[in-house]
Amino acid sequence: MSKGSDPLAIHGRFVRTRATSAKPTITRSVAIKVVDEVPVIQVTAPPQKIDGKCPLTFTIGKDETPITEGIVAYVDANFNGALTAFSNGKNIIFTYDGVDALVQISAGGGGNRCVLNTNLCLTPESHGGAGNIVGLLGSPDGIKENDLMGRDGTIVPLPQVCDIPNPTNAEVKQCKSARNREGHEWCMENWCIGHADNSLWSPESHGLYTECDNRDRDGFFDNT
């Protein structure tokens, strides 16, 4: 997202494949807002594959109006070049030519599940400069130590929870699990969209999926 008045925001909806299983969440839906003249677009994958595929569905606006015609034809007919779209069924690529931005969303996944992968290419100068872009996507400089940042752009050090000299393999694993737990808690505290007014989905969808107030211990991090 961008700080200040720039509209840029990319939100992800993360769900568990099985509520009772200590597995990581997966991305099942992505909401995209890049420029003022194009409403938010939500891209969603089904919970399970249909005939071996993960067909994407599209909605638009805070009320999540379904786009029942082809997404490419809908974009061409409604946005007068401010947005273009390309899709081969498995991928959707949105290009915002006025700000040189590209968002690519791909659907796939192992077994019978569907997962979304999102790639984002931005021109920082179109959004107030690189320092104006914040979020959980990290910094594309190959330095993982500066990938945690607050909403104001402040870089937050990675959790340092292990100061054991010459740790054993078991101690290294324990330290990693503790760091992951602290990192997850920090992300939940600072980046989970707790109020529907701040969400790029409808209030009904937000209420159905939000887990911001759920701070139960996540067993997944005990062995990760």
Coordinates of C-alpha atoms in Angstrom, one line a residue:
M1 CA 0.0 0.0 0.0
S2 CA 1.0 3.6 -0.2
K3 CA 1.1 6.2 2.6
G4 CA -0.9 9.3 2.3
S5 CA -3.4 10.0 -0.4
D6 CA -2.1 7.6 -3.1
P7 CA -4.8 4.9 -3.6
L8 CA -2.4 1.9 -4.0
A9 CA -3.4 -1.1 -1.9
I10 CA -3.2 -4.8 -2.4
H11 CA -5.0 -7.0 0.2
G12 CA -4.8 -10.7 0.5
R13 CA -7.3 -13.1 2.1
F14 CA -5.6 -16.0 3.8
V15 CA -7.5 -19.1 4.8
R16 CA -6.7 -22.5 6.2
T17 CA -7.3 -25.6 4.1
R18 CA -8.6 -27.4 7.1
A19 CA -9.6 -25.6 10.3
T20 CA -8.4 -28.4 12.6
S21 CA -5.0 -28.8 11.0
A22 CA -1.8 -27.0 12.0
K23 CA -1.0 -26.0 8.4
P24 CA 0.0 -22.5 7.1
T25 CA -2.7 -20.3 5.6
I26 CA -3.0 -20.0 1.9
T27 CA -4.0 -17.1 -0.3
R28 CA -7.5 -17.7 -1.6
S29 CA -8.5 -14.1 -2.7
V30 CA -6.7 -10.9 -3.6
A31 CA -8.1 -7.4 -3.8
I32 CA -6.4 -4.8 -6.0
K33 CA -6.6 -1.0 -5.9
V34 CA -4.0 1.0 -7.9
V35 CA -5.5 4.2 -9.4
D36 CA -8.6 6.3 -8.5
E37 CA -10.3 5.9 -11.8
V38 CA -10.5 2.1 -11.5
P39 CA -12.5 0.6 -8.6
V40 CA -11.1 -2.2 -6.5
I41 CA -11.1 -5.6 -8.2
Q42 CA -11.2 -8.8 -6.2
V43 CA -9.8 -12.0 -7.7
T44 CA -10.8 -15.3 -6.1
A45 CA -10.0 -18.9 -6.5
P46 CA -12.4 -21.7 -5.5
P47 CA -11.7 -23.8 -2.4
Q48 CA -11.1 -26.9 -4.5
K49 CA -10.2 -27.6 -8.1
I50 CA -13.0 -28.0 -10.6
D51 CA -12.2 -30.6 -13.2
G52 CA -8.6 -30.4 -12.2
K53 CA -8.4 -26.6 -12.6
C54 CA -8.7 -23.5 -10.4
P55 CA -10.9 -21.1 -12.4
L56 CA -10.7 -17.5 -11.3
T57 CA -13.8 -15.4 -10.5
F58 CA -13.8 -11.6 -10.5
T59 CA -15.8 -9.0 -8.6
I60 CA -15.6 -5.3 -8.5
G61 CA -16.1 -2.5 -6.0
K62 CA -16.6 -2.5 -2.3
D63 CA -20.0 -4.3 -2.8
E64 CA -18.2 -7.1 -4.8
T65 CA -20.4 -6.9 -7.8
P66 CA -19.8 -10.1 -9.9
I67 CA -18.2 -9.7 -13.3
T68 CA -20.2 -12.4 -15.2
E69 CA -18.8 -11.7 -18.6
G70 CA -15.2 -12.3 -19.5
I71 CA -12.8 -10.2 -17.5
V72 CA -10.8 -9.1 -20.5
A73 CA -13.9 -7.9 -22.4
Y74 CA -15.2 -6.2 -19.2
V75 CA -12.0 -4.3 -18.7
D76 CA -11.8 -3.3 -22.3
A77 CA -15.4 -2.0 -22.3
N78 CA -15.3 -0.1 -19.1
F79 CA -11.9 1.6 -18.4
N80 CA -10.9 3.4 -21.6
G81 CA -7.3 2.3 -21.4
A82 CA -6.7 3.1 -17.8
L83 CA -6.6 -0.6 -17.2
T84 CA -5.9 -3.5 -19.6
A85 CA -6.2 -7.2 -18.8
F86 CA -4.9 -10.4 -20.3
S87 CA -5.9 -13.9 -19.2
N88 CA -5.2 -17.5 -20.3
G89 CA -7.6 -19.0 -17.7
K90 CA -4.9 -19.8 -15.2
N91 CA -3.3 -16.3 -14.9
I92 CA -4.7 -12.8 -15.0
I93 CA -2.5 -9.8 -15.7
F94 CA -3.7 -6.3 -15.0
T95 CA -1.7 -3.4 -16.5
Y96 CA -2.3 0.1 -15.3
D97 CA -0.6 2.0 -18.1
G98 CA -0.9 5.5 -16.5
V99 CA 1.3 4.6 -13.6
D100 CA 3.3 1.7 -15.2
A101 CA 2.0 -0.9 -12.8
L102 CA 1.4 -4.6 -13.4
V103 CA -0.3 -7.1 -11.2
Q104 CA -0.2 -10.8 -12.1
I105 CA -2.2 -13.4 -10.3
S106 CA -1.8 -17.1 -10.9
A107 CA -4.0 -20.0 -9.6
G108 CA -2.7 -23.5 -8.9
G109 CA -1.8 -25.7 -6.0
G110 CA -0.9 -29.3 -5.1
G111 CA -3.5 -32.0 -4.7
N112 CA -7.0 -30.7 -4.9
R113 CA -6.5 -27.3 -3.3
C114 CA -6.4 -23.9 -5.1
V115 CA -3.8 -21.2 -4.1
L116 CA -3.2 -17.8 -5.5
N117 CA 0.2 -16.4 -6.2
T118 CA 0.6 -12.7 -6.8
N119 CA 3.4 -10.8 -8.5
L120 CA 3.5 -7.0 -8.4
C121 CA 5.6 -4.6 -10.5
L122 CA 5.4 -0.9 -9.6
T123 CA 7.1 2.3 -10.6
P124 CA 7.8 4.0 -7.3
E125 CA 7.8 7.5 -8.7
S126 CA 4.1 7.0 -9.7
H127 CA 3.2 6.4 -6.0
G128 CA 5.2 9.1 -4.2
G129 CA 8.6 7.4 -4.3
A130 CA 9.9 4.1 -2.9
G131 CA 9.7 5.4 0.6
N132 CA 6.0 5.9 0.2
I133 CA 5.3 2.2 -0.5
V134 CA 4.9 0.0 2.6
G135 CA 3.6 -3.4 3.4
L136 CA 4.5 -7.1 3.9
L137 CA 5.9 -7.7 0.4
G138 CA 9.3 -6.6 1.7
S139 CA 12.0 -4.7 -0.1
P140 CA 13.3 -6.0 -3.5
D141 CA 16.9 -5.6 -2.5
G142 CA 17.8 -9.2 -1.4
I143 CA 18.3 -8.1 2.2
K144 CA 15.8 -9.9 4.4
E145 CA 16.7 -8.0 7.5
N146 CA 14.7 -4.9 6.2
D147 CA 11.6 -6.7 5.1
L148 CA 9.5 -5.9 8.2
M149 CA 8.1 -2.4 8.1
G150 CA 5.4 -0.5 9.9
R151 CA 2.6 1.4 8.2
D152 CA 4.6 4.6 8.5
G153 CA 7.5 2.9 6.6
T154 CA 9.7 2.4 9.7
I155 CA 11.9 -0.7 9.3
V156 CA 11.4 -3.1 12.2
P157 CA 14.3 -5.5 13.1
L158 CA 13.5 -9.2 12.7
P159 CA 12.8 -10.8 16.1
Q160 CA 15.9 -11.8 17.9
V161 CA 15.0 -14.5 20.4
C162 CA 18.0 -16.8 20.4
D163 CA 21.3 -15.8 22.0
I164 CA 22.5 -19.4 22.7
P165 CA 26.2 -19.8 21.9
N166 CA 27.0 -22.7 19.6
P167 CA 23.4 -24.0 19.6
T168 CA 22.5 -27.6 18.8
N169 CA 20.3 -28.4 15.9
A170 CA 17.4 -28.8 18.3
E171 CA 18.1 -25.4 19.8
V172 CA 18.3 -23.8 16.4
K173 CA 14.9 -25.3 15.5
Q174 CA 13.5 -24.0 18.8
C175 CA 14.9 -20.5 18.1
K176 CA 13.5 -20.5 14.6
S177 CA 10.1 -21.5 15.8
A178 CA 10.1 -18.7 18.5
R179 CA 11.2 -16.1 15.9
N180 CA 8.4 -17.2 13.5
R181 CA 5.8 -17.0 16.3
E182 CA 6.9 -13.5 17.2
G183 CA 7.0 -12.4 13.5
H184 CA 3.5 -13.8 13.0
E185 CA 2.2 -11.9 16.1
W186 CA 3.8 -8.7 14.8
C187 CA 2.2 -9.1 11.4
M188 CA -1.2 -9.8 13.0
E189 CA -0.9 -6.8 15.3
N190 CA 0.3 -4.3 12.7
W191 CA -1.1 -5.4 9.3
C192 CA -4.3 -7.5 9.8
I193 CA -7.2 -5.4 8.5
G194 CA -9.3 -5.3 11.7
H195 CA -12.1 -3.0 10.6
A196 CA -14.4 -3.4 7.6
D197 CA -14.0 0.3 6.7
N198 CA -10.4 -0.3 5.9
S199 CA -10.9 -3.5 3.9
L200 CA -11.1 -3.8 0.1
W201 CA -13.9 -6.4 0.4
S202 CA -17.5 -5.8 1.5
P203 CA -18.4 -5.6 5.2
E204 CA -20.1 -9.0 4.8
S205 CA -16.9 -10.7 3.4
H206 CA -14.7 -9.0 6.0
G207 CA -16.9 -10.2 8.8
L208 CA -16.9 -13.7 7.4
Y209 CA -13.1 -14.1 7.1
T210 CA -11.4 -11.7 9.5
E211 CA -9.2 -13.4 12.2
C212 CA -7.6 -10.3 13.6
D213 CA -9.0 -10.8 17.1
N214 CA -8.0 -14.5 17.1
R215 CA -4.8 -14.7 19.1
D216 CA -4.9 -18.4 19.9
R217 CA -1.6 -20.1 19.8
D218 CA -0.9 -21.3 16.2
G219 CA 0.5 -24.8 16.4
F220 CA 2.0 -24.6 12.9
F221 CA 4.9 -22.6 14.3
D222 CA 5.9 -25.1 16.9
N223 CA 7.6 -27.3 14.2
T224 CA 8.6 -24.7 11.6

